[in-house]
Each structure stands twice: as C-alpha cells, then as structure tokens.
Coordinates of C-alpha atoms in Angstrom, one line a residue:
M1 CA -9.8 -4.7 21.9
I2 CA -6.1 -5.1 21.4
D3 CA -4.2 -7.0 18.7
R4 CA -3.9 -10.1 20.8
Q5 CA -7.7 -10.4 21.1
L6 CA -8.0 -10.1 17.3
K7 CA -5.6 -13.1 17.0
L8 CA -7.8 -14.9 19.5
V9 CA -10.8 -14.6 17.1
Q10 CA -8.7 -15.7 14.2
L11 CA -7.6 -18.7 16.2
F12 CA -11.2 -19.8 16.6
L13 CA -11.9 -19.1 12.9
N14 CA -9.0 -21.4 12.0
N15 CA -10.5 -24.1 14.3
Q16 CA -14.2 -23.5 13.7
S17 CA -15.1 -27.2 14.0
S18 CA -13.1 -27.8 17.2
Y19 CA -13.2 -27.0 20.9
L20 CA -10.3 -25.3 22.5
T21 CA -9.4 -25.4 26.2
S22 CA -8.3 -22.2 28.1
D23 CA -4.9 -23.8 28.5
E24 CA -4.6 -24.3 24.7
I25 CA -5.7 -20.7 24.1
A26 CA -3.2 -19.4 26.7
T27 CA -0.3 -21.3 25.2
Y28 CA -1.2 -20.0 21.7
L29 CA -1.4 -16.4 22.9
N30 CA 1.6 -16.8 25.3
V31 CA -0.4 -15.5 28.2
S32 CA -1.7 -16.9 31.5
N33 CA -4.9 -18.9 31.7
R34 CA -6.6 -16.1 33.5
T35 CA -5.7 -13.6 30.8
A36 CA -7.0 -15.9 28.1
R37 CA -10.4 -16.1 29.8
N38 CA -10.5 -12.4 30.3
D39 CA -9.7 -11.9 26.6
I40 CA -12.7 -14.0 25.7
K41 CA -14.9 -11.8 27.8
I42 CA -13.5 -8.7 26.1
V43 CA -14.2 -10.2 22.6
N44 CA -17.7 -11.0 23.6
M45 CA -18.3 -7.4 24.8
S46 CA -16.5 -5.6 22.0
L47 CA -16.9 -7.6 18.8
L48 CA -20.1 -9.7 18.9
A49 CA -22.2 -10.6 22.0
E50 CA -21.6 -14.3 23.1
L51 CA -19.4 -14.9 20.1
I52 CA -17.2 -17.4 22.0
I53 CA -19.1 -19.8 24.2
S54 CA -18.1 -22.4 26.7
V55 CA -19.4 -26.0 26.5
K56 CA -19.1 -28.0 29.6
A57 CA -16.4 -30.8 29.5
K58 CA -15.4 -29.8 25.9
G59 CA -14.0 -26.2 26.0
Y60 CA -14.6 -23.0 24.1
T61 CA -15.9 -22.7 20.5
L62 CA -17.6 -20.2 18.2
N63 CA -21.3 -19.6 18.6
T64 CA -22.2 -20.7 15.0
A65 CA -25.8 -21.2 16.1
R66 CA -26.1 -17.4 16.4
Y67 CA -23.5 -16.2 13.9
T68 CA -22.4 -17.5 10.5
I69 CA -18.7 -17.6 9.7
E70 CA -19.3 -14.9 7.1
D71 CA -20.9 -12.7 9.9
I72 CA -17.8 -13.2 12.1
E73 CA -15.3 -12.6 9.4
A74 CA -17.2 -9.4 8.4
A75 CA -17.2 -8.1 12.0
L76 CA -13.5 -8.9 12.3
Q77 CA -12.7 -7.0 9.1
R78 CA -14.7 -4.0 10.3
F79 CA -12.9 -4.0 13.6
S80 CA -9.5 -4.4 11.8
L81 CA -10.3 -1.4 9.6
Q82 CA -11.3 0.6 12.7
D83 CA -8.1 -0.5 14.4
S84 CA -5.9 0.8 11.5
N85 CA -7.9 4.1 11.6
H86 CA -7.2 4.5 15.3
L87 CA -3.5 3.8 14.7
V88 CA -3.2 6.5 12.0
Q89 CA -5.2 9.1 14.0
L90 CA -3.1 8.5 17.1
G91 CA 0.1 8.7 15.2
Y92 CA -1.0 11.9 13.6
R93 CA -2.0 13.4 17.0
L94 CA 1.5 12.7 18.4
L95 CA 3.6 13.6 15.4
M96 CA 1.8 16.7 14.1
H97 CA 1.4 18.6 17.3
H98 CA 4.2 19.8 19.5
T99 CA 2.4 19.6 22.8
I100 CA 3.2 16.8 25.2
V101 CA 0.2 14.7 26.1
T102 CA -0.3 12.2 28.9
L103 CA -1.7 8.6 28.7
T104 CA -4.8 9.8 30.5
D105 CA -5.4 12.6 27.9
L106 CA -5.2 10.1 25.0
E107 CA -7.4 7.5 26.8
Q108 CA -10.1 10.1 27.1
Q109 CA -9.6 11.6 23.6
F110 CA -9.8 8.2 21.8
C111 CA -11.9 6.3 24.3
F112 CA -9.1 3.7 24.7
T113 CA -8.4 1.5 27.7
K114 CA -4.9 1.8 29.0
R115 CA -4.0 -1.6 27.7
E116 CA -5.3 -0.7 24.2
L117 CA -3.4 2.6 24.2
L118 CA -0.1 0.9 25.2
D119 CA -0.6 -1.6 22.5
Y120 CA -1.0 1.1 19.9
L121 CA 1.9 3.1 21.2
E122 CA 4.2 0.1 20.9
R123 CA 3.2 -0.5 17.3
L124 CA 3.7 3.2 16.5
R125 CA 7.1 3.2 18.2
M126 CA 8.4 0.3 16.1
W127 CA 7.1 2.0 12.9
C128 CA 8.6 5.4 13.7
D129 CA 12.0 3.9 14.3
K130 CA 12.6 3.5 10.6
F131 CA 12.1 7.3 10.2
E132 CA 14.6 8.0 13.1
V133 CA 11.7 9.3 15.2
D134 CA 11.5 8.0 18.8
I135 CA 8.3 7.8 20.8
H136 CA 8.6 7.1 24.5
I137 CA 6.8 7.6 27.8
K138 CA 8.5 9.8 30.4
K139 CA 7.2 9.6 34.0
R140 CA 5.4 12.7 35.3
K141 CA 5.6 14.3 31.9
G142 CA 3.8 12.2 29.3
I143 CA 4.5 10.9 25.8
I144 CA 7.6 12.4 24.2
V145 CA 8.3 12.5 20.5
E146 CA 11.9 13.1 19.5
G147 CA 13.5 13.5 16.1
S148 CA 14.5 16.2 13.6
E149 CA 11.7 18.3 12.0
T150 CA 12.6 16.7 8.7
A151 CA 12.3 13.2 10.1
I152 CA 9.0 13.9 11.8
N153 CA 7.5 15.5 8.7
N154 CA 8.6 12.5 6.7
A155 CA 6.9 10.2 9.2
I156 CA 3.7 12.3 9.0
L157 CA 3.6 12.0 5.2
H158 CA 3.9 8.2 5.4
L159 CA 1.3 7.5 8.0
N160 CA -0.8 6.0 5.3
Q161 CA 1.5 2.9 5.6
L162 CA -0.3 2.1 8.9
A163 CA -3.8 2.1 7.4
T164 CA -6.0 0.6 4.7
Q165 CA -6.8 2.5 1.5
H166 CA -9.9 4.0 3.2
V167 CA -7.8 6.2 5.5
R168 CA -5.7 9.1 4.1
V169 CA -3.4 11.2 6.2
E170 CA -3.9 13.9 3.6
D171 CA -7.5 14.3 4.9
L172 CA -6.2 14.7 8.4
I173 CA -3.8 17.4 7.3
L174 CA -6.5 19.3 5.4
N175 CA -8.7 19.2 8.5
E176 CA -6.1 21.4 10.2
L177 CA -7.8 24.4 8.5
P178 CA -11.6 25.2 8.3
E179 CA -13.1 23.7 5.1
A180 CA -14.1 27.1 3.8
H181 CA -10.4 28.3 4.2
V182 CA -9.2 25.3 2.3
C183 CA -11.6 26.0 -0.6
T184 CA -10.5 29.6 -0.7
I185 CA -6.8 28.8 -0.7
R186 CA -7.3 26.2 -3.4
Q187 CA -8.9 28.9 -5.6
I188 CA -6.1 31.3 -4.8
F189 CA -3.6 28.7 -6.0
K190 CA -5.5 28.1 -9.3
T191 CA -5.9 31.9 -10.0
N192 CA -2.3 32.8 -9.4
L193 CA -0.9 29.8 -11.3
Q194 CA -3.2 30.3 -14.2
A195 CA -2.1 34.0 -14.3
E196 CA 1.4 32.7 -14.8
Q197 CA 0.1 30.4 -17.6
L198 CA 0.9 27.3 -15.5
S199 CA -1.5 24.4 -16.1
T200 CA -2.5 22.6 -12.9
S201 CA -4.3 19.4 -11.8
D202 CA -6.4 18.7 -8.7
I203 CA -3.6 16.4 -7.5
Q204 CA -1.0 19.2 -7.7
I205 CA -3.3 21.6 -6.0
E206 CA -3.9 19.2 -3.1
Q207 CA -0.1 18.5 -2.8
L208 CA 0.6 22.2 -2.6
M209 CA -2.2 22.6 0.0
I210 CA -0.7 19.7 2.1
H211 CA 2.8 21.2 2.1
L212 CA 1.6 24.7 2.9
I213 CA -0.3 23.4 5.9
L214 CA 2.8 21.5 7.1
I215 CA 4.8 24.7 6.7
M216 CA 2.2 26.7 8.7
K217 CA 1.7 24.2 11.5
R218 CA 5.2 22.8 12.0
H219 CA 8.4 24.8 12.6
Q220 CA 10.7 24.8 9.6
S221 CA 14.3 26.1 9.9
N222 CA 16.5 28.0 7.4
A223 CA 13.9 29.1 5.0
Q224 CA 16.4 30.6 2.6
S225 CA 18.0 27.3 1.9
W226 CA 14.8 26.1 0.2
H227 CA 14.9 28.9 -2.4
L228 CA 15.1 27.5 -5.9
N229 CA 14.2 30.2 -8.3
E230 CA 13.3 33.9 -8.3
E231 CA 10.2 33.3 -10.5
A232 CA 8.9 30.7 -8.1
L233 CA 9.5 33.0 -5.2
V234 CA 7.6 35.8 -6.8
I235 CA 4.6 33.5 -7.4
S236 CA 4.8 32.2 -3.9
R237 CA 4.9 35.7 -2.4
G238 CA 1.8 36.6 -4.5
I239 CA -0.1 33.6 -3.2
I240 CA 0.8 34.1 0.5
E241 CA 0.0 37.9 0.3
E242 CA -3.5 37.1 -1.1
I243 CA -4.1 34.4 1.5
N244 CA -3.2 36.9 4.3
H245 CA -5.5 39.6 2.7
R246 CA -8.5 37.4 2.1
L247 CA -8.4 35.2 5.2
G248 CA -6.7 37.5 7.8
Y249 CA -3.7 35.2 8.2
D250 CA -0.3 36.6 9.2
L251 CA 2.0 34.3 7.2
N252 CA 5.5 35.8 7.0
D253 CA 8.2 35.9 4.2
D254 CA 9.8 32.7 5.6
T255 CA 6.6 30.9 4.7
S256 CA 6.9 32.4 1.1
Q257 CA 10.5 31.2 0.9
L258 CA 9.7 27.7 2.0
F259 CA 6.6 27.4 -0.1
S260 CA 8.4 28.7 -3.2
F261 CA 10.3 25.3 -3.3
F262 CA 7.1 23.5 -4.0
I263 CA 6.1 26.0 -6.7
G264 CA 9.4 25.5 -8.3
Y265 CA 9.4 21.8 -7.9
H266 CA 5.9 21.1 -9.2
F267 CA 6.1 23.5 -12.2
N268 CA 9.8 23.0 -13.2
K269 CA 10.8 26.5 -12.0
F270 CA 14.4 25.6 -11.2
E271 CA 17.8 25.6 -12.8
L272 CA 20.5 23.0 -12.6
T273 CA 24.1 24.1 -13.3
F274 CA 27.0 22.1 -12.0
E275 CA 24.4 19.7 -10.4
K276 CA 23.6 18.4 -13.9
L277 CA 27.1 16.9 -14.2
F278 CA 26.6 15.0 -11.0
I279 CA 23.1 13.8 -12.1
D280 CA 24.3 12.6 -15.5
S281 CA 27.2 10.8 -13.8
Y282 CA 25.0 9.1 -11.2
I283 CA 22.4 8.0 -13.8
Q284 CA 25.2 6.6 -16.0
Q285 CA 26.7 4.6 -13.1
L286 CA 23.2 3.4 -12.1
I287 CA 22.4 2.1 -15.5
L288 CA 25.7 0.3 -16.0
K289 CA 25.6 -1.4 -12.6
M290 CA 22.0 -2.5 -13.2
E291 CA 23.0 -3.8 -16.6
A292 CA 25.9 -5.8 -15.1
K293 CA 23.7 -7.3 -12.4
M294 CA 20.6 -8.1 -14.4
H295 CA 22.2 -8.9 -17.8
I296 CA 19.8 -6.6 -19.6
P297 CA 21.1 -3.9 -22.1
F298 CA 19.7 -0.9 -20.2
S299 CA 22.5 1.3 -21.6
Q300 CA 21.0 0.9 -25.1
D301 CA 17.6 2.2 -23.9
V302 CA 17.5 5.9 -24.7
I303 CA 14.0 6.3 -23.3
L304 CA 15.2 4.9 -20.0
K305 CA 18.1 7.3 -19.8
D306 CA 15.9 10.4 -20.6
N307 CA 13.2 9.4 -18.2
L308 CA 15.7 8.7 -15.4
T309 CA 17.5 12.0 -16.0
E310 CA 14.2 14.0 -15.8
H311 CA 13.0 12.1 -12.7
F312 CA 16.3 12.1 -10.9
S313 CA 16.8 15.9 -11.4
R314 CA 13.7 16.4 -9.3
T315 CA 14.7 13.7 -6.9
Y316 CA 18.1 15.4 -6.4
L317 CA 16.4 18.6 -5.5
R318 CA 14.2 16.9 -2.9
I319 CA 17.2 15.2 -1.3
I320 CA 19.5 18.2 -1.1
K321 CA 16.6 20.3 0.4
E322 CA 15.7 17.4 2.7
V323 CA 12.1 17.4 1.4
Y324 CA 10.3 14.1 1.4
M325 CA 7.5 12.9 -0.8
N326 CA 5.3 10.0 -0.2
N327 CA 5.1 7.3 -2.9
P328 CA 1.7 5.7 -2.4
L329 CA 2.7 2.8 -4.6
T330 CA 5.9 1.7 -2.7
S331 CA 4.5 -1.3 -1.0
E332 CA 2.8 -2.5 -4.2
I333 CA 6.0 -2.0 -6.2
K334 CA 8.0 -4.0 -3.7
T335 CA 5.5 -6.8 -3.9
L336 CA 5.2 -6.9 -7.7
Y337 CA 8.9 -6.4 -8.6
P338 CA 10.8 -7.6 -5.5
Y339 CA 14.0 -8.6 -7.4
V340 CA 14.3 -5.4 -9.4
F341 CA 13.7 -3.3 -6.3
N342 CA 16.3 -5.3 -4.2
V343 CA 19.0 -5.2 -6.9
L344 CA 18.4 -1.4 -7.2
F345 CA 18.5 -1.0 -3.5
D346 CA 21.9 -2.7 -3.2
I347 CA 23.3 -0.6 -6.1
V348 CA 22.0 2.6 -4.6
Q349 CA 23.6 1.8 -1.3
T350 CA 26.9 1.2 -3.0
L351 CA 26.7 4.5 -4.9
S352 CA 25.7 6.4 -1.7
Q353 CA 29.1 5.6 -0.2
R354 CA 30.8 7.3 -3.1
A355 CA 28.3 10.1 -3.9
D356 CA 27.3 11.0 -0.3
I357 CA 23.6 10.9 -1.4
T358 CA 21.0 8.6 0.2
L359 CA 17.8 7.6 -1.5
S360 CA 14.7 6.5 0.5
E361 CA 12.8 3.4 -0.3
D362 CA 10.1 5.7 -1.9
E363 CA 12.7 7.1 -4.3
I364 CA 14.1 3.6 -5.1
A365 CA 10.5 2.4 -5.8
F366 CA 10.1 5.3 -8.3
L367 CA 13.4 4.2 -10.0
T368 CA 12.2 0.6 -10.0
I369 CA 9.2 1.5 -12.2
H370 CA 11.5 3.1 -14.8
F371 CA 13.7 0.1 -15.0
Q372 CA 10.8 -2.3 -15.1
A373 CA 9.3 -0.2 -17.9
S374 CA 12.6 -0.7 -19.8
I375 CA 12.5 -4.4 -19.2
D376 CA 8.9 -4.5 -20.6
R377 CA 9.9 -2.4 -23.6
N378 CA 12.9 -4.6 -24.4
E379 CA 11.5 -8.1 -23.8
V380 CA 14.4 -9.8 -25.5
T381 CA 16.4 -10.9 -22.5
R382 CA 20.0 -11.8 -23.3
V383 CA 22.0 -14.9 -22.4
H384 CA 25.6 -13.8 -22.3
M385 CA 28.1 -16.3 -23.8
V386 CA 31.9 -16.4 -24.1
I387 CA 33.5 -18.7 -26.7
C388 CA 36.8 -20.3 -26.1
C389 CA 37.9 -22.2 -29.2
Y390 CA 41.1 -24.2 -29.6
Y391 CA 41.0 -23.8 -33.4
G392 CA 41.7 -20.1 -33.6
L393 CA 39.9 -16.8 -34.4
G394 CA 38.3 -17.9 -37.7
I395 CA 36.4 -20.8 -36.1
S396 CA 35.5 -18.6 -33.1
Q397 CA 34.0 -15.9 -35.4
L398 CA 32.1 -18.6 -37.3
L399 CA 30.7 -20.0 -34.1
E400 CA 29.7 -16.5 -32.9
T401 CA 27.7 -15.9 -36.2
K402 CA 26.0 -19.4 -35.9
L403 CA 25.1 -18.9 -32.2
T404 CA 23.6 -15.4 -32.6
T405 CA 21.7 -16.6 -35.7
L406 CA 20.4 -19.6 -33.8
N407 CA 18.7 -17.7 -31.1
R408 CA 18.0 -13.9 -30.9
H409 CA 18.5 -14.1 -27.1
I410 CA 22.1 -15.1 -27.4
K411 CA 24.7 -12.4 -27.1
V412 CA 28.4 -13.4 -27.6
Q413 CA 30.2 -11.2 -25.1
D414 CA 33.7 -12.3 -25.9
T415 CA 35.9 -14.8 -27.8
L416 CA 39.0 -16.1 -26.0
Q417 CA 42.1 -18.1 -26.6
Y418 CA 42.7 -21.0 -24.2
D419 CA 45.8 -19.3 -22.7
N420 CA 43.7 -16.4 -21.5
L421 CA 40.9 -18.5 -19.9
A422 CA 42.5 -18.8 -16.4
T423 CA 42.8 -15.0 -15.9
Y424 CA 39.5 -14.0 -17.5
S425 CA 36.9 -12.1 -15.5
F426 CA 33.5 -13.9 -15.9
E427 CA 31.4 -11.0 -14.5
G428 CA 28.1 -10.9 -16.3
V429 CA 28.8 -14.1 -18.2
D430 CA 26.1 -16.9 -18.2
V431 CA 27.6 -19.5 -20.4
L432 CA 31.2 -20.6 -21.5
V433 CA 31.1 -22.3 -24.9
M434 CA 34.1 -24.7 -25.4
T435 CA 35.2 -26.8 -28.4
H436 CA 37.3 -29.1 -26.2
D437 CA 37.7 -30.2 -22.6
I438 CA 39.2 -27.8 -20.1
D439 CA 41.0 -28.2 -16.8
V440 CA 40.5 -24.5 -15.7
E441 CA 38.1 -23.7 -12.9
V442 CA 35.4 -21.2 -13.7
P443 CA 32.8 -19.6 -11.4
S444 CA 30.0 -21.9 -10.3
Y445 CA 27.3 -19.6 -11.7
V446 CA 28.7 -20.0 -15.3
D447 CA 27.4 -23.0 -17.3
V448 CA 30.1 -24.7 -19.4
I449 CA 28.9 -26.4 -22.6
K450 CA 31.1 -28.4 -25.0
I451 CA 30.2 -28.3 -28.7
S452 CA 31.7 -29.3 -32.0
P453 CA 33.6 -26.5 -33.9
L454 CA 31.0 -26.5 -36.7
L455 CA 27.9 -26.6 -34.3
S456 CA 26.1 -29.8 -35.2
E457 CA 22.4 -30.3 -35.0
K458 CA 22.8 -32.0 -31.7
D459 CA 24.8 -29.0 -30.4
Q460 CA 22.0 -26.7 -31.6
H461 CA 19.4 -28.6 -29.6
Q462 CA 21.7 -28.5 -26.6
I463 CA 22.2 -24.8 -26.9
Q464 CA 18.5 -24.1 -27.4
S465 CA 17.7 -26.1 -24.3
L466 CA 20.2 -24.2 -22.2
V467 CA 19.0 -20.8 -23.4
K468 CA 15.4 -21.8 -22.6
Q469 CA 16.5 -22.8 -19.1
K470 CA 18.4 -19.6 -18.6
L471 CA 15.4 -17.4 -19.7
N472 CA 13.0 -19.3 -17.5
P473 CA 15.0 -20.3 -14.6
T474 CA 13.8 -22.7 -11.9
I475 CA 15.6 -23.8 -8.9
T476 CA 16.2 -27.6 -9.1
S477 CA 16.4 -30.0 -6.2
H478 CA 20.1 -30.2 -6.9
D479 CA 20.4 -26.4 -6.5
M480 CA 18.4 -26.5 -3.3
S481 CA 20.4 -29.4 -1.9
S482 CA 23.6 -27.3 -2.1
I483 CA 22.1 -24.6 0.2
P484 CA 21.2 -25.6 3.8
I485 CA 17.7 -24.6 4.7
K486 CA 16.7 -24.4 8.4
V487 CA 13.1 -24.1 9.6
I488 CA 12.7 -22.6 13.0
T489 CA 9.3 -22.5 14.8
A490 CA 9.5 -19.0 16.2
K491 CA 6.7 -18.8 18.8
S492 CA 9.2 -17.5 21.4
Y493 CA 10.2 -14.5 19.1
Q494 CA 8.0 -11.5 19.6
S495 CA 10.1 -8.8 17.9
L496 CA 12.4 -8.1 14.9
P497 CA 15.6 -7.7 17.1
E498 CA 15.0 -11.0 18.9
L499 CA 14.7 -12.8 15.5
F500 CA 17.8 -11.1 14.1
D501 CA 19.8 -12.1 17.2
R502 CA 18.7 -15.7 16.7
A503 CA 19.6 -15.6 13.0
H504 CA 23.0 -14.3 13.9
D505 CA 23.6 -17.2 16.3
I506 CA 22.6 -19.8 13.8
L507 CA 24.6 -18.4 10.9
M508 CA 27.7 -17.9 13.0
A509 CA 27.5 -21.4 14.4
C510 CA 27.4 -22.7 10.8
H511 CA 30.4 -20.5 9.9
A512 CA 28.1 -19.1 7.1
V513 CA 28.7 -15.4 7.5
Q514 CA 31.2 -12.8 8.8
E515 CA 30.7 -11.4 12.2
D516 CA 29.1 -8.1 11.0
Y517 CA 26.7 -9.6 8.4
I518 CA 23.7 -9.3 10.7
H519 CA 24.5 -5.6 11.3
T520 CA 24.3 -5.1 7.5
A521 CA 20.9 -6.9 7.4
L522 CA 19.6 -4.7 10.3
L523 CA 20.8 -1.5 8.4
R524 CA 19.1 -2.8 5.3
E525 CA 15.9 -3.4 7.2
K526 CA 15.9 0.0 8.8
A527 CA 16.5 1.7 5.4
S528 CA 13.7 -0.2 3.7
S529 CA 11.5 -3.0 5.1
T530 CA 11.8 -6.3 3.3
Y531 CA 8.1 -7.0 4.0
I532 CA 6.4 -8.0 0.7
G533 CA 2.8 -8.4 1.9
H534 CA 0.5 -11.2 3.1
G535 CA 2.6 -11.8 6.3
V536 CA 5.8 -12.5 4.5
T537 CA 9.2 -10.8 4.8
M538 CA 12.6 -11.6 3.2
P539 CA 15.5 -10.0 5.3
H540 CA 19.0 -10.2 3.9
G541 CA 22.4 -8.4 4.3
D542 CA 25.5 -7.8 2.3
P543 CA 26.1 -10.8 0.0
D544 CA 29.9 -10.1 0.2
K545 CA 29.8 -11.0 3.9
V546 CA 28.2 -14.4 3.3
L547 CA 30.8 -17.3 3.3
K548 CA 28.3 -20.0 2.5
S549 CA 24.7 -19.7 1.4
H550 CA 22.0 -20.5 3.9
V551 CA 18.2 -19.9 4.1
L552 CA 16.6 -19.6 7.5
I553 CA 12.8 -19.8 7.6
F554 CA 11.2 -18.6 10.8
K555 CA 7.6 -19.8 11.1
H556 CA 5.3 -18.1 13.5
S557 CA 1.7 -19.4 13.4
E558 CA 0.1 -16.6 15.3
G559 CA 2.3 -13.8 13.9
F560 CA 4.3 -11.0 15.4
Y561 CA 5.0 -7.3 14.4
W562 CA 7.7 -6.6 11.9
Q563 CA 7.7 -2.8 12.2
E564 CA 4.1 -1.9 11.3
H565 CA 3.2 -5.3 9.7
E566 CA 2.2 -8.6 11.2
V567 CA 4.3 -11.5 9.8
K568 CA 4.0 -15.2 10.0
L569 CA 6.8 -16.3 7.6
V570 CA 10.3 -14.8 7.7
F571 CA 12.7 -16.0 4.9
F572 CA 16.2 -15.0 6.0
L573 CA 18.2 -15.1 2.7
A574 CA 21.9 -15.3 3.4
I575 CA 23.1 -15.8 -0.2
T576 CA 26.6 -15.6 -1.6
P577 CA 27.4 -13.6 -4.8
Q578 CA 27.9 -16.9 -6.5
D579 CA 24.4 -18.1 -5.7
I580 CA 22.7 -14.7 -6.3
H581 CA 21.0 -16.0 -9.4
M582 CA 18.7 -18.0 -7.1
N583 CA 17.5 -14.9 -5.4
K584 CA 15.3 -13.8 -8.3
Q585 CA 13.4 -17.1 -8.4
L586 CA 13.1 -17.2 -4.6
M587 CA 11.8 -13.6 -4.4
H588 CA 9.4 -14.1 -7.3
V589 CA 7.9 -17.3 -5.8
L590 CA 7.5 -15.8 -2.3
A591 CA 5.9 -12.7 -3.6
Q592 CA 3.1 -14.8 -5.1
L593 CA 2.0 -16.2 -1.7
D594 CA -1.4 -15.0 -0.6
D595 CA -3.0 -14.8 2.9
S596 CA -4.5 -18.3 2.7
A597 CA -1.3 -19.9 1.5
V598 CA 0.7 -18.2 4.3
E599 CA -1.8 -19.2 6.9
H600 CA -1.7 -22.8 5.6
L601 CA 2.2 -22.9 5.5
S602 CA 2.6 -21.4 8.9
R603 CA 0.7 -24.3 10.5
L604 CA 2.5 -27.1 8.8
D605 CA 5.1 -29.2 10.6
E606 CA 8.7 -28.9 9.5
V607 CA 8.8 -31.8 7.1
A608 CA 5.5 -30.9 5.3
F609 CA 6.5 -27.3 5.2
K610 CA 9.8 -28.0 3.5
Q611 CA 8.1 -30.2 0.9
E612 CA 5.5 -27.6 0.0
I613 CA 8.1 -24.8 -0.1
F614 CA 10.4 -26.8 -2.4
G615 CA 7.4 -27.6 -4.6
L616 CA 6.5 -24.0 -5.0
I617 CA 10.1 -22.9 -5.7
Q618 CA 10.7 -25.6 -8.3
G619 CA 7.4 -24.8 -10.1

C-alpha cells in the first residue's frame, strides 16, 4: 500500500455512515476513476479482506458488519507503523552504504511494488533535501545519493525523524557489527575509561559505539583536524589497539584520531584558548538580544549564563569539526515552546551573518531549553514602561516609585522630558505613561496611558488592568480586523514549493511584502521546518521584509507532504515587526491543536473555519 491508499481508508473512517461513489473518491484523491477502484482492491488485499464493499445503487462503504471501527483504526495504525519502519530502513540502506542499487534490487529486498518504492523514494527525497543530500534515479545506473560525507552522516543520525518512537536508527547502526563484537567493544570502552578514572553511563557508551561504527563504515576525511587533546588521543589509541587485538580488526591510526574527538567531547578532554573569547561574546550577544525581544531580564540570570557557556563550548567544538549530534527532543521542543524557539532561531540567523557560525535546529532546540528554564525560574515577567511627565523630574521619580510599588511586574525603563519624546527609541517598551495629552506619534505596539501626576485610585485600577492584559495577552477582534486573513482551499497544491509560489503571488498582489520575502521564508524552512505537529505548520520569513501584516491559511482536507510530515493546515504568518507581539499568541494557540481538531477544521467551509479560528485565538 502507498500513502494515497492510507488516505483512502481515512476518508471512509471520516464518512463511516455514508456511501461514496467512485467519482467522489477519485476527486478526493485527485486520481482517475479507474485508479480509485484499483486502490480499493489493494486496500482489501493488503489491509483487511473485504474492508470496503460496494452496495448497488448506493456506492462504497466500510464493511462494519464484519469489522468494528476500532478494528479498522487499529489495523490502520499497525500499517502506519510498518510504513514508517519501511521508510527508515530504506533511508538507512541508501544513506549508509556507498553501493549504487537499482529499483529492482530494492523491490526484491523490501518486497515493495514499484509504485510503493517510488512513493517512499519521493518522501525520502523531500526529507533529505533539508540536509543538503540529493536522492535521484539515474537511467541504466540506479539510485544515486549525492552530498558531502558530513551531510550524509547528519542525515543518517536524524533518520528517527521519519519514524515513530518504536524505531531507532541507533539499532540499525549497531546491527552493522555482530552482536558479540558490539558487547566486546562496549566492555573495552568501559575498562579503558574506568582505568582513566572516567565515570561513564550506558547512554555515553552507546553514543561512542554509534560514532565508532560510523567512522568504521563510512569514509571520513582529514582525521587530524578532529584532534582535540593529547590525553583523549592516548585513550582512543588504547581502545582501538585492544579492539584490533581481541577481534582481529585492522583499524588504523586515522580511526584513532577521529574517535579521539568523541572521547574528548564526552569526557571534557579539550582546552579552549582564544575560542573562549568568541564563546563568551556570542553568549553575551545572544542573551541581550533575547532580552530585548522577549522583555525578560535574561542578563540578570547567572545560572542561565553559566549553563549556556558550558553548553555552547561543546556546541562550538561540534560546529568547527562539522560533527552533528541528534537531539531526540527537537520536535517536541518546537511544539511545546514554539515562540521561544522561533525568536531564538531568528536571532541565531542574525548572529550567524556576523560570526560566520551556523547552528542547526537541533542546537537551537538545546538553547531553547536553557532559555525556557530561565523563564520558569524567573516567573516575574516585566511590563516595561516609560514615563513622560510635564511637571519635571521630581514628579517623574514619585510616579516611578508609586508604579513599581503598585505591581511587581512593572519596570520603569526610563523617564523623559516632553521635548525628547519625538526622538526617543521605543525598542523594548510596552507602555508610555503620560500626565497630559500628546501630539507625538509613537509606535503602534506601545500602549499610551494618561494618568494624574499623583496616581489616583482610578489610575491605579487602569494601570493594573493594563498590566494584567500585557501579562496574559489575547488577540482581540480589533487586532485581528487590522490584519487581512485569507483562507485558501489548497486541494491543487501537492508540494511545499507549489504552496510557497502561491503565497508569493498572493502577498505580492496585496503589496504586503518585498519581492525577496518568500525566498527568506524558503531559506527559513530549509534550515528548520516550521512543522509543529498534528498536521500543522507555520511558515514565515524575515519580518523586516513585510510591508503589511497578512495571514494566509492554506486548508488541505486530505493532506500533502511538507518534507517528511503530512500537513492539512498551513498558517503562513507574514507579520511586520510592529505586529510581532501577535506571533506569540498565534503560535501558542496553534501549537495546542490536536489531530481531531485539525481534522475538523480542515473540513469546514471558509466562513465556519474563520469563526472557529478567531474563537480559538481570542480564547
């Protein structure tokens, strides 16, 4: 069975009390009537016998007399699990081994039909693209995998992204060696490391095992460039020598050089000299930019700085040596903390232009956890205020004291004279507090509130209400009315590039973005998928290239592949810097959607869809 046939079964589950004609099925699947009938035959042969039956003069329906809905859903789940297993195993076969294989070879090895194999290869090709690895079929040769060794190794380590939690690429890598050899090498690791008084864990031993096998099985260049530390090299040489002696291997000193990096990395056997200056500077810039964007005093969190410095020192080593680690929690982190991740991503991209250092989405996910931990440690979120008082410095200082005493969340960032208001930079400011009317234009994201010089009881209630709204923001109908939202039924779009082209046409026709905005969104998507789970993705580009905020929602009831994921709702967020405060609420709400909510929303008409989305966003 191929992915289209799984969608066919899901179509019947969604319409379990109805009859569907072959024309309706063909339209839904975007295939011919003949292909639709053939797909029904394949489902009945491959999933459950006589699952879909034909009733004369009515159409096709599920055979609920023979199977319960629970039976059908369980069978579909089992097949989907098997499907993801096949995808990982096929990807591993193509990426891990250098030999060129033909379609016929793979059909025989995996017992696929040609159609099934081509379906898997297309899904793999889309997924590999983000690692800068190309899979294509060459006539009279076979399937060709092209990419640098570093890129291919990186893709191998991330194959788990294609599967459920029941499949581990680590197990496939370990199976490259006989089980008895793996056990012996594990013991050699433990003995040699304990002799150096280095404490180990089973996870560290497995990671060392994985990387040694990759070094052994895949060509690595320039072994000396991986050398970190003489002590680590001595330990590595001892381990490799014992492996050769006990197992009859012929691993050379290049292997020892390469493997010494992982000894040094896992057990802190490395020295940082001038690199420490760069690391300290990078961390400082990262913290300050996050503080400015999120209005949280990260620079006051000593624990955050220490943790980031320790973590980023190891990250920097990985990057300069072009060694990639898989973060198994990346997808979950992006779903749980989408706003923090996306703010970090944009800042890291900006820093990369100056520092000539690029972080992968796995690395950014690690950093996200550190910043989220800081947010959780310092629950007191600040509302940044600026006071502009006509009555002079004395009243301004009195107001500052009264405001900060009134609510612990208030931070008075500055006090101004009226003459300086027109030229003041309001970056990082939430509220402008005035004691009189003004005729100076301030940024739209800054709330302006007028109070009496001595802060009356009415003023206090007004301030408290505003602070509460700032701490628990919701997007009002007024906010939403200022941003055009277009809903596009996307049945005709079957790929990410097609959808981006359509988004470009719509946004340009509305004079909403600069010409190269979509290019920045594509680069953003390639660097780190904006998929957040449950068939939802939120692509976006550089806010500085947005002229007027727009939200495009592409609704695809049957779904299509967004890299390795199937999506049904695409929220294209073209948001200006002035409206960026709305992104947090949008991302938070969209990340809460589950499979049933997405399935329900994807089948609504445009009017009902907009009403439900607005209701969700506004709480």
